[in-house]
CSV table of C-alpha atoms and ligand atoms in Angstrom, one decimal:
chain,number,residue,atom,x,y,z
V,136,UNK,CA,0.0,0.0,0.0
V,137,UNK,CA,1.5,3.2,-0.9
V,138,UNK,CA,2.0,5.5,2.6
V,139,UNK,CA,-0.1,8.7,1.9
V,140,UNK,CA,1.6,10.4,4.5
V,141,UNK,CA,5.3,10.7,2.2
V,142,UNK,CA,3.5,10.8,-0.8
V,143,UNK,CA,1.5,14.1,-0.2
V,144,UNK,CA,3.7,15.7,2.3
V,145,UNK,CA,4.0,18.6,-0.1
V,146,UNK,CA,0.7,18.8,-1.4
V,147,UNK,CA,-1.6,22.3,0.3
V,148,UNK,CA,-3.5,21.8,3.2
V,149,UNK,CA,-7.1,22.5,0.8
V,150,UNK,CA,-5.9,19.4,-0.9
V,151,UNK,CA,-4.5,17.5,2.4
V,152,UNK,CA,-8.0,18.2,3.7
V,153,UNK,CA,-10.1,16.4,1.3
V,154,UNK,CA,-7.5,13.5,0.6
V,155,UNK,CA,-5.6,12.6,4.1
V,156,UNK,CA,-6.0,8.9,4.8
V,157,UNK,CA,-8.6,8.5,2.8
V,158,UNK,CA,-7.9,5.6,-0.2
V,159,UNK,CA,-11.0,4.0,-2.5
V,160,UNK,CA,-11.4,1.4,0.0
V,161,UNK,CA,-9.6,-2.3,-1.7
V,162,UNK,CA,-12.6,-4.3,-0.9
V,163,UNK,CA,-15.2,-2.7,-3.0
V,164,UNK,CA,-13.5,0.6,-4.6
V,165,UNK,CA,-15.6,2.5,-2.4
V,166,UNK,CA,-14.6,5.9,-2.8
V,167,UNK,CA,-15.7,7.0,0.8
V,168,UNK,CA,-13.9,5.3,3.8
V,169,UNK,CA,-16.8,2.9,4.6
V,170,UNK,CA,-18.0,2.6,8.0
V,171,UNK,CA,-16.8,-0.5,9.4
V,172,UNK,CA,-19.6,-1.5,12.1
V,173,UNK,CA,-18.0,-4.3,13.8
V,174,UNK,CA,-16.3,-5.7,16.5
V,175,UNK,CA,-14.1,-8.0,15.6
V,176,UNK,CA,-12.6,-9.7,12.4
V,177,UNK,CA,-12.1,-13.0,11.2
V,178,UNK,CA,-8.8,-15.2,11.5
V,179,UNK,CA,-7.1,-17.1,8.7
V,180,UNK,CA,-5.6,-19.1,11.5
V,181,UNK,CA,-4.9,-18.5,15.1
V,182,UNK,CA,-3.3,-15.4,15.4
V,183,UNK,CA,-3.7,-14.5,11.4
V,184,UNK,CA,-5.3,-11.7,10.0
V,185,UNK,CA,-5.7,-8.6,7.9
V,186,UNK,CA,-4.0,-6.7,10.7
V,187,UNK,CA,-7.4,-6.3,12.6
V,188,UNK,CA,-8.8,-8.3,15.5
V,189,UNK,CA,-11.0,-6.5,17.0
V,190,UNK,CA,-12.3,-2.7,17.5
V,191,UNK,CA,-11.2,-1.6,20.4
V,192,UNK,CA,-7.9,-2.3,19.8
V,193,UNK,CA,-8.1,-1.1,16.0
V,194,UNK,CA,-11.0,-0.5,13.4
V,195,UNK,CA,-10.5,0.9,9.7
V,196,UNK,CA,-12.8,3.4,10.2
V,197,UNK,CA,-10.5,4.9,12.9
V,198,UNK,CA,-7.5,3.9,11.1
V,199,UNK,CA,-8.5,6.7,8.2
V,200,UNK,CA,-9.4,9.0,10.5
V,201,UNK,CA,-6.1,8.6,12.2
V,202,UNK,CA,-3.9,8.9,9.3
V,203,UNK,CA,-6.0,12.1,7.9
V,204,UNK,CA,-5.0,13.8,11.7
V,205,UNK,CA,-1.4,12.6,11.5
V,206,UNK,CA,-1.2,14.4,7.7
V,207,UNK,CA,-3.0,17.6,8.9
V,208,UNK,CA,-0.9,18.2,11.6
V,209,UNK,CA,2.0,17.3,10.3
V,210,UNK,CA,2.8,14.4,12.5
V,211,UNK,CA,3.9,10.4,12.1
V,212,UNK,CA,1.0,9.2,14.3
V,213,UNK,CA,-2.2,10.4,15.5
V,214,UNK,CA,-4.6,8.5,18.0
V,215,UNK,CA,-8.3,9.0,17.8
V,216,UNK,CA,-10.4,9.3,21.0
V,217,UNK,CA,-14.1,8.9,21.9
V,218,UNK,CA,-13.8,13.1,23.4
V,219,UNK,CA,-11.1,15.3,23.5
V,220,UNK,CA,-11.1,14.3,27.3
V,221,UNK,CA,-10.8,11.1,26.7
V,222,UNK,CA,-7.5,11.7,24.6
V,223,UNK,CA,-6.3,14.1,27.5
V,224,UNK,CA,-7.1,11.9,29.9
V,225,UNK,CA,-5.2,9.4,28.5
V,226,UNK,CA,-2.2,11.1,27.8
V,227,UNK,CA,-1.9,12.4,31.1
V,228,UNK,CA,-1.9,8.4,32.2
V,229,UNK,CA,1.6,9.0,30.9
V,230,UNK,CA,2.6,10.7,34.3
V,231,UNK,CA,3.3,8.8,37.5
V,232,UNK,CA,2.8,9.9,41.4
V,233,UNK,CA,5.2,13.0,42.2
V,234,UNK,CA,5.2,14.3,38.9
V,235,UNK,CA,4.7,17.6,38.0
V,236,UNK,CA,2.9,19.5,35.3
V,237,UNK,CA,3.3,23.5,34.3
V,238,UNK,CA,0.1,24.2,32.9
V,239,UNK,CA,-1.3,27.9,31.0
V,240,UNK,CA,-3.6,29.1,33.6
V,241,UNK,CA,-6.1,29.9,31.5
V,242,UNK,CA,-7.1,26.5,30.1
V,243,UNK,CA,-10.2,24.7,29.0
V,244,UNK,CA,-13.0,24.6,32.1
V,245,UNK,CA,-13.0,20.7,31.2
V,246,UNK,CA,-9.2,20.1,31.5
V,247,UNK,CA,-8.6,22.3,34.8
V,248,UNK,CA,-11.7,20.2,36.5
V,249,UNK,CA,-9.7,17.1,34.8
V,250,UNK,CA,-6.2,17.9,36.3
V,251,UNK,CA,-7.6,19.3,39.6
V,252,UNK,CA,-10.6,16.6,40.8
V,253,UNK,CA,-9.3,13.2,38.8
V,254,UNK,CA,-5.9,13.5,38.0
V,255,UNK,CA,-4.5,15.3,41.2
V,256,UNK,CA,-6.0,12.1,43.3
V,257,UNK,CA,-3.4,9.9,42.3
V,258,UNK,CA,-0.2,12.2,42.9
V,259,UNK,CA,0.0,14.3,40.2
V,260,UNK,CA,0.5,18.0,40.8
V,261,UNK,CA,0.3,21.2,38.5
V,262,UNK,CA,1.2,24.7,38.8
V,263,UNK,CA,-0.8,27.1,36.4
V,264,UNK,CA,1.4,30.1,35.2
V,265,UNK,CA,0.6,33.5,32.7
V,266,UNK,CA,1.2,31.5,29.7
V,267,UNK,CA,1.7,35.0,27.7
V,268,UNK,CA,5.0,35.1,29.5
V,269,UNK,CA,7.5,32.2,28.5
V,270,UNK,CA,9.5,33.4,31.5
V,271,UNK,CA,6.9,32.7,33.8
V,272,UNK,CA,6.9,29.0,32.5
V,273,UNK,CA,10.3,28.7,33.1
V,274,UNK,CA,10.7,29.9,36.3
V,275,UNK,CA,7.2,27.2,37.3
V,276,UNK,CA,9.7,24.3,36.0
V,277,UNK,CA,11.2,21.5,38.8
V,278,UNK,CA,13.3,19.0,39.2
V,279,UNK,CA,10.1,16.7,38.8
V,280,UNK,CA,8.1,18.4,36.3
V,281,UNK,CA,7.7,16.2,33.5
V,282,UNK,CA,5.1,18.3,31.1
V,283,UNK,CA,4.3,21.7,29.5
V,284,UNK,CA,0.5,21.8,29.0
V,285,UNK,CA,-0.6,24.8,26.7
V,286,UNK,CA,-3.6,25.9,24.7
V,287,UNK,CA,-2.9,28.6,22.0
V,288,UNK,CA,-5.4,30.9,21.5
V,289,UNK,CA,-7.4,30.3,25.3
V,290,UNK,CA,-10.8,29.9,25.3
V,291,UNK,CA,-12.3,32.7,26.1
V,292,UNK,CA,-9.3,35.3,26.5
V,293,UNK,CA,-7.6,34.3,23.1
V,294,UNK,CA,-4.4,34.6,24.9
V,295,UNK,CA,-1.7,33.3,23.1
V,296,UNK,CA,1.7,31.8,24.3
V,297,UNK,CA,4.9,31.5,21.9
V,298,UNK,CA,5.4,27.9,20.6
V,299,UNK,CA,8.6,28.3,19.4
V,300,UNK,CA,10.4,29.9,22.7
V,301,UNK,CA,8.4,27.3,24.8
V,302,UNK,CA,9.7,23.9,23.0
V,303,UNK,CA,13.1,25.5,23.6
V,304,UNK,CA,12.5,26.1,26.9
V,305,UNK,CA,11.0,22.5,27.4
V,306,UNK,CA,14.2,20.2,25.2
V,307,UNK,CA,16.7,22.3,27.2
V,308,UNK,CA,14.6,21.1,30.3
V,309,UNK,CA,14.5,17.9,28.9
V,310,UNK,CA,10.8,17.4,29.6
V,311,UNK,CA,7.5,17.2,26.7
V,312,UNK,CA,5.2,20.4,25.2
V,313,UNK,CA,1.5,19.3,24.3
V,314,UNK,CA,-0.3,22.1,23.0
V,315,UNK,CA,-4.2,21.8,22.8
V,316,UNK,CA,-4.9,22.9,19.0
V,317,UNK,CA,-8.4,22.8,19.6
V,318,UNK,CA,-9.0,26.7,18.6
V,319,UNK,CA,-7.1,27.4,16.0
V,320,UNK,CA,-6.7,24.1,14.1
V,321,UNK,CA,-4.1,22.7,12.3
V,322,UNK,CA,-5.3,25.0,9.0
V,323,UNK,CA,-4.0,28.0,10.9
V,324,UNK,CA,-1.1,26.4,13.3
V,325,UNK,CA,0.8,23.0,13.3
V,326,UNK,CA,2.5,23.1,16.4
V,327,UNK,CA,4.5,19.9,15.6
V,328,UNK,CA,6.5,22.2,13.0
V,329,UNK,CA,7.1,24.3,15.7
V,330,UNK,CA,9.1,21.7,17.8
V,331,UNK,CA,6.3,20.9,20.2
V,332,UNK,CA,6.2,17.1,21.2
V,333,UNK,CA,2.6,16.3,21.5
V,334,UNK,CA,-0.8,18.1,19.8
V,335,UNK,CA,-4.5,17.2,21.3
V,336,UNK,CA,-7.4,18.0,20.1
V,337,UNK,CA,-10.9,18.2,20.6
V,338,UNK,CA,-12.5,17.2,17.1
V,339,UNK,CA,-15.8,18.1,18.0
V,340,UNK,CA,-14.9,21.5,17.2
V,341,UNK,CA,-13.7,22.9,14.1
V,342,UNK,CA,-12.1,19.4,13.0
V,343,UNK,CA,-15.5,17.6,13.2
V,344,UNK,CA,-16.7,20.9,12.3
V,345,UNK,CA,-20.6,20.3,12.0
V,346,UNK,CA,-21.8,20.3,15.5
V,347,UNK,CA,-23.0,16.8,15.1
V,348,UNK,CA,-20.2,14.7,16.9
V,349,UNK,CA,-17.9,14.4,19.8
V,350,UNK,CA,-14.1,13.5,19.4
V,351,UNK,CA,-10.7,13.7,20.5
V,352,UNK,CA,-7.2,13.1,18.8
V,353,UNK,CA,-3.4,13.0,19.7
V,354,UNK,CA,-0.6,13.5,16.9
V,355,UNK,CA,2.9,13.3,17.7
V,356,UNK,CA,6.5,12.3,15.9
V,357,UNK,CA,7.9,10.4,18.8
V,358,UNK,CA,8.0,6.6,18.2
V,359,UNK,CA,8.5,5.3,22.0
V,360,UNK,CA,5.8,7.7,23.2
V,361,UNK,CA,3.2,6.7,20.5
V,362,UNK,CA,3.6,2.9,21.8
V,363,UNK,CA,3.1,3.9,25.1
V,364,UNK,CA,0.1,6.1,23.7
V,365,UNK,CA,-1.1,3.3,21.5
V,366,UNK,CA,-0.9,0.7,24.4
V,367,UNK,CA,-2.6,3.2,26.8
V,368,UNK,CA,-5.8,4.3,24.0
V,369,UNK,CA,-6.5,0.0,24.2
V,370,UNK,CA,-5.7,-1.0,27.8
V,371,UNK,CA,-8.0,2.1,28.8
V,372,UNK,CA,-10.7,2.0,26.3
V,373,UNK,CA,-12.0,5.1,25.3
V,374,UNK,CA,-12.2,5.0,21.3
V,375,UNK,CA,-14.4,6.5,19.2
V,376,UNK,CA,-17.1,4.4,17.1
V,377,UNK,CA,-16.6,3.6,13.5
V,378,UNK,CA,-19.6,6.3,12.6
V,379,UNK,CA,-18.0,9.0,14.9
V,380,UNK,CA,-14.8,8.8,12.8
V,381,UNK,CA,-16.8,8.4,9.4
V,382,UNK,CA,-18.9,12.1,10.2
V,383,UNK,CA,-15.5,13.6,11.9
V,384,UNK,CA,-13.5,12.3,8.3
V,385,UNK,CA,-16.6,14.1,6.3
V,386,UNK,CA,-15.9,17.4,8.1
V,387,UNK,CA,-12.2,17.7,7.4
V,388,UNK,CA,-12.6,17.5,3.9
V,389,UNK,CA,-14.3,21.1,4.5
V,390,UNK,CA,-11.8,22.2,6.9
V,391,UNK,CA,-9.7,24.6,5.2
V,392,UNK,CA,-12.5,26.2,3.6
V,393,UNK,CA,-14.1,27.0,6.4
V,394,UNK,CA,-11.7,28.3,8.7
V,395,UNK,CA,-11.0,30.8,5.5
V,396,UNK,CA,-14.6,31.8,6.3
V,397,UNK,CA,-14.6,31.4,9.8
V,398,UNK,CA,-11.6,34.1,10.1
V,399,UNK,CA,-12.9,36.2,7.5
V,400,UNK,CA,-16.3,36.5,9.1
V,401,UNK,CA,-14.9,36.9,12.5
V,402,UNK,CA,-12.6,39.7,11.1
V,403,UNK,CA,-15.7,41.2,10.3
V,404,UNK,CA,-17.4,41.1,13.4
V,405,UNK,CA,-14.7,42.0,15.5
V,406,UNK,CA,-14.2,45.3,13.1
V,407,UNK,CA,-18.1,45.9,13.7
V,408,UNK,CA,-17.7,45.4,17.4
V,409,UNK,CA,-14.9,47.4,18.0
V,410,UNK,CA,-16.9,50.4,16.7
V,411,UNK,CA,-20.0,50.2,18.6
V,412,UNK,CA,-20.1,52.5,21.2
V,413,UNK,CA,-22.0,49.6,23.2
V,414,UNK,CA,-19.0,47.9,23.3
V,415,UNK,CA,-16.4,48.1,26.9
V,416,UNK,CA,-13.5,46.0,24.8
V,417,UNK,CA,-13.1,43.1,21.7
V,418,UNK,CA,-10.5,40.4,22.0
V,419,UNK,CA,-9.6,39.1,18.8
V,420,UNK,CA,-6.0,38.0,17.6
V,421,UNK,CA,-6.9,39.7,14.5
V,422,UNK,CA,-7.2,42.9,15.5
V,423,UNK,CA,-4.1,45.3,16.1
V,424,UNK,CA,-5.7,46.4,19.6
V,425,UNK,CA,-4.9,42.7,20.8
V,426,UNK,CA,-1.4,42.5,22.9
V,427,UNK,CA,0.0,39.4,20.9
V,428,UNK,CA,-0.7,41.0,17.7
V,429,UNK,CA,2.5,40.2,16.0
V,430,UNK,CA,2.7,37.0,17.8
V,431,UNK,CA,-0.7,35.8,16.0
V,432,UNK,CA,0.5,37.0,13.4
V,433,UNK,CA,3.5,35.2,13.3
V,434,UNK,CA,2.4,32.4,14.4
V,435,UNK,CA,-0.9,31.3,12.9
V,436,UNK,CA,-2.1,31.8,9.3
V,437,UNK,CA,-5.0,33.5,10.4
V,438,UNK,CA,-7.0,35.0,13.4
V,439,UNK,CA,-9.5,32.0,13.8
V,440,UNK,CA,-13.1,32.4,14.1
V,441,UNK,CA,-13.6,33.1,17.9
V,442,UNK,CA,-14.4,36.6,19.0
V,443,UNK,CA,-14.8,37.5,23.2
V,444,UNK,CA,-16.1,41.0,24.0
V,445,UNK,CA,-17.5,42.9,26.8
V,446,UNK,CA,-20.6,45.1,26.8
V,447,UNK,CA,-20.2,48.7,28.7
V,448,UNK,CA,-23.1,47.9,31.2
V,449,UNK,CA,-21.4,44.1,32.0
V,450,UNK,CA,-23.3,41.4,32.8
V,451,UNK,CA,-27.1,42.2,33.0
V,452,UNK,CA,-26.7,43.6,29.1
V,453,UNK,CA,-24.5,40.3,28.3
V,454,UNK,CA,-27.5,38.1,29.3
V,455,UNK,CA,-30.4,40.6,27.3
V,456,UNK,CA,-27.9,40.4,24.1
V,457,UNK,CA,-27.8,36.2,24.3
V,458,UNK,CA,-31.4,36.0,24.6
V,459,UNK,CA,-32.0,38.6,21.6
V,460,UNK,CA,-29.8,37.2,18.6
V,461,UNK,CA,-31.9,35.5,16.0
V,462,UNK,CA,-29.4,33.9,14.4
V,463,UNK,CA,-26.9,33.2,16.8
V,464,UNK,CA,-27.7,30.5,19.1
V,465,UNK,CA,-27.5,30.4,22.6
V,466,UNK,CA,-25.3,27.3,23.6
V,467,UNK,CA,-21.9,25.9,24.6
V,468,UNK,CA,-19.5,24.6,22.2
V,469,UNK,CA,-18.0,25.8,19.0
V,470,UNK,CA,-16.3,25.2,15.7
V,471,UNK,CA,-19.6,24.4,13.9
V,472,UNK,CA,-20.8,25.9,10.4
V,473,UNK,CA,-23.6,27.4,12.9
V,474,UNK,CA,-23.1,31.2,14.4
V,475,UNK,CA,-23.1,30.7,18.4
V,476,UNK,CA,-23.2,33.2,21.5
V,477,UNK,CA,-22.6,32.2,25.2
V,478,UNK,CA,-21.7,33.7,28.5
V,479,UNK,CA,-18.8,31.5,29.5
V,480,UNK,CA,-18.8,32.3,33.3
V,481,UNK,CA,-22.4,31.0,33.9
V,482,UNK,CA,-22.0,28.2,31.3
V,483,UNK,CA,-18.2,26.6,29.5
V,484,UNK,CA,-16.7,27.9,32.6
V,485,UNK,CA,-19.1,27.1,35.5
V,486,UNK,CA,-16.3,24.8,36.9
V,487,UNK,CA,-13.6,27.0,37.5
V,488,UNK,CA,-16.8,29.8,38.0
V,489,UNK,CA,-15.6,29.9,42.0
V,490,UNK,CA,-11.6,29.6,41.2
V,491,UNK,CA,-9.3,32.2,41.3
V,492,UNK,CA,-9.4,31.7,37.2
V,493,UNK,CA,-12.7,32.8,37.1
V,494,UNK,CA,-13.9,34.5,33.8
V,495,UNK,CA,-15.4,38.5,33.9
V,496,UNK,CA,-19.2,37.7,34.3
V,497,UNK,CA,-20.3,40.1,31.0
V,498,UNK,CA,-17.5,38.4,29.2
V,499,UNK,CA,-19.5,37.5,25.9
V,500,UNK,CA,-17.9,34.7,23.7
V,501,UNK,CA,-18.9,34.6,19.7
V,502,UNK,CA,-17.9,31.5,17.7
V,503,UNK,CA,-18.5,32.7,14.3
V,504,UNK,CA,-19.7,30.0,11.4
V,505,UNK,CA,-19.5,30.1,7.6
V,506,UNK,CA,-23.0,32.1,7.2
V,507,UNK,CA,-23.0,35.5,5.5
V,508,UNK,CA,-21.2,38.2,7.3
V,509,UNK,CA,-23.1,41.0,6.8
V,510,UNK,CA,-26.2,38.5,8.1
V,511,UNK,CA,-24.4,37.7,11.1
V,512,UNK,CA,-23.9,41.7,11.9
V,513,UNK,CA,-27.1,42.8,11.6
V,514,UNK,CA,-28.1,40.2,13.7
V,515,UNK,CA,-25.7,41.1,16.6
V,516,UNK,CA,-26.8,45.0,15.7
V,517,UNK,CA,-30.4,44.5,16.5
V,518,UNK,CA,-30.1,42.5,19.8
V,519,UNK,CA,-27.3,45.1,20.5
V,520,UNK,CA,-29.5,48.0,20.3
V,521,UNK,CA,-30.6,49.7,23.1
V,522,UNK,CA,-27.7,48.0,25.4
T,623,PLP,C1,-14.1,21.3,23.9
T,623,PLP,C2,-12.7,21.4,24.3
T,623,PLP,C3,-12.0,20.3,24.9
T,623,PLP,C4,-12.8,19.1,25.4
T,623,PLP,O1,-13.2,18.3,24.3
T,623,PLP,P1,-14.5,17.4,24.3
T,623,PLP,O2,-14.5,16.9,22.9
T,623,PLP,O3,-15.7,18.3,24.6
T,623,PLP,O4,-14.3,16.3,25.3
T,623,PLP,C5,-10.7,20.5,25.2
T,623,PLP,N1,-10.0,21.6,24.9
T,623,PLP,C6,-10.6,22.6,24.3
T,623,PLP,C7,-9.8,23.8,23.9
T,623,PLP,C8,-12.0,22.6,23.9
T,623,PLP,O5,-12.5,23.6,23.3
């Protein structure tokens, strides 16, 4: 079988998108990666097969989907998970008892509660540092530390930490970077190329990209590591199905189209914000207002499709403005086609709402689909008026 991941290394990411891992299948020619809806596989003999036993362990299906992540990102091997907290999870099963983990401080609301109530039990510890500040990681680094856990742009601050100066910092520490890629996806950043060890993400956003499935992945270079990894995804469990990976597959063909649209509508929006005298502030990376500008600039090939802003009259305004957009929906997630609008105190961030990392009540957070922009404005501009 020819290995798709030399052959189209330097193919464009539009093409890598509709082609990674994804052969006429050599059973039927089936130009789509079927869905393989099964368990297990027959044996030639004891112990002889087609490279398949059984589906926990390993399923075509997933096997596609895995190779398409490994090609996107830029990586030798990707593992596919049932969520993106499963695949965190299970890379954190990495760790032992009295090791230590620097994390950015302004992570996911999911993967703080992970590290803090389930992981912490069994004797891991982490220390959450300004992740804008490289020296700050640094100085967080002991003699046990073992990991450098980042997300790059944060959800909802769109704070951005410098991949580069960090995986310099973590070899000459001799210790791993995993970057959560979750927000800005590997059509605007591939943090492998930037000498991190280890990328996660949670497909169910713009990966999947559809609303209409939950996933997780990891995709890394390092052989020993991805045995461990590979071991770790079976003994533990937590794959996804064979029609999970089939609908996450279908979205990536579509992904570098739509994060073109997702940034340009956001650019939009967060030009239309900024000038409504509403508004208190707009975080955007795109924007020249935001403090890692030249960093986002640098660093990803566009400003992704999230926007955060804040309303002059705070959080009683915030809530009148998510009940009044018609075409913005009110709910958690993001990443989809679909326009959505949340308050992430009261609702992604409820479990770090009592934490010192507690997001700004009237924080409102955008996460801007492929619609029509000037739609999508006028629709903010009428449940804005009269805030
Ligand atoms: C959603 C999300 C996760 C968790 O992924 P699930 O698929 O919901 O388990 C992790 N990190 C980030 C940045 C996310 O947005």
């Amino acid at each position: 079988m020819s290995n798709p991941s030399v052959s189209r290394k330097r193919l464009h990411f539009e093409t890598l998108s509709v082609h990674a891992g994804v052969e006429p299948d050599p059973a039927t020619g089936s130009v789509m990666t079927p869905i393989y809806q099964t368990s297990t596989y027959a044996q030639d003999d004891v112990g002889q097969h087609k490279g398949y036993e059984y589906s926990r362990t390993d399923n075509p299906t997933r096997t596609a989907l895995q190779e398409a992540m490994a090609i996107l990102e830029g990586g030798r091997y990707a593992l596919a998970f049932s969520s993106g907290m499963a695949a965190i999870d299970t890379l954190l099963r990495l760790f032992e008892p009295g090791d230590h983990v620097v994390s950015g401080d302004d992570v996911y609301g999911g993967t703080f509660r992970l590290f803090e109530e389930v992981i912490a039990a069994y004797g891991i510890r982490f220390s959450y540092v300004d992740a804008t500040d490289v020296n700050q990681i640094s100085s967080a680094i002991r003699r046990n530390t073992k990991l450098i856990w980042l997300e790059t742009p944060t959800n909802p601050m769109l704070r951005l930490t410098d991949l580069k100066a960090t995986a310099e910092i973590a070899r000459q520490a001799g210790i791993l970077l995993a970057v959560d890629n979750t927000f800005a996806s590997p059509a605007l950043q591939q943090p492998l190329s930037l000498d991190v060890n280890i990328v996660i993400h949670s497909t169910t956003k713009y990966i999947g990209g559809h609303s209409d499935v939950v996933g997780g992945v990891i995709v890394l270079d390092d052989t020993e590591i991805y045995g461990r990894l590979k071991f770790l995804q079976n003994a533990i469990g937590a794959i996804p199905g064979p029609q999970d990976c089939f609908l996450t597959l279908r979205g990536i063909k579509t992904l570098a189209i739509r994060m073109e649209a997702h940034c340009r509508n956001a650019s939009q929006i967060a030009l239309f914000l900024t000038d409504h005298p509403s508004v208190d502030y707009v975080i955007f990376p795109g924007l020249d207002s935001h403090p890692q500008y030249d960093l986002a600039k640098r660093q990803m090939a566009g400003p992704g499709g999230i926007v955060s802003f804040r309303l002059q009259k705070g959080e009683a305004a915030a809530r009148n403005v998510v009940q009044k957009t018609k075409l913005f929906t009110l709910a958690e997630s993001l990443g989809g086609v679909e326009s959505l609008i949340e308050l992430p105190h009261p609702m992604t961030h409820a479990s770090i709402a009592h934490s010192q990392f507690a997001i700004d009540p009237g924080l409102i957070r955008l996460s801007i689909g492929i619609e029509n922009a000037q739609d999508l404005v006028d629709d903010l501009a009428q449940a804005m008026a009269k805030t």
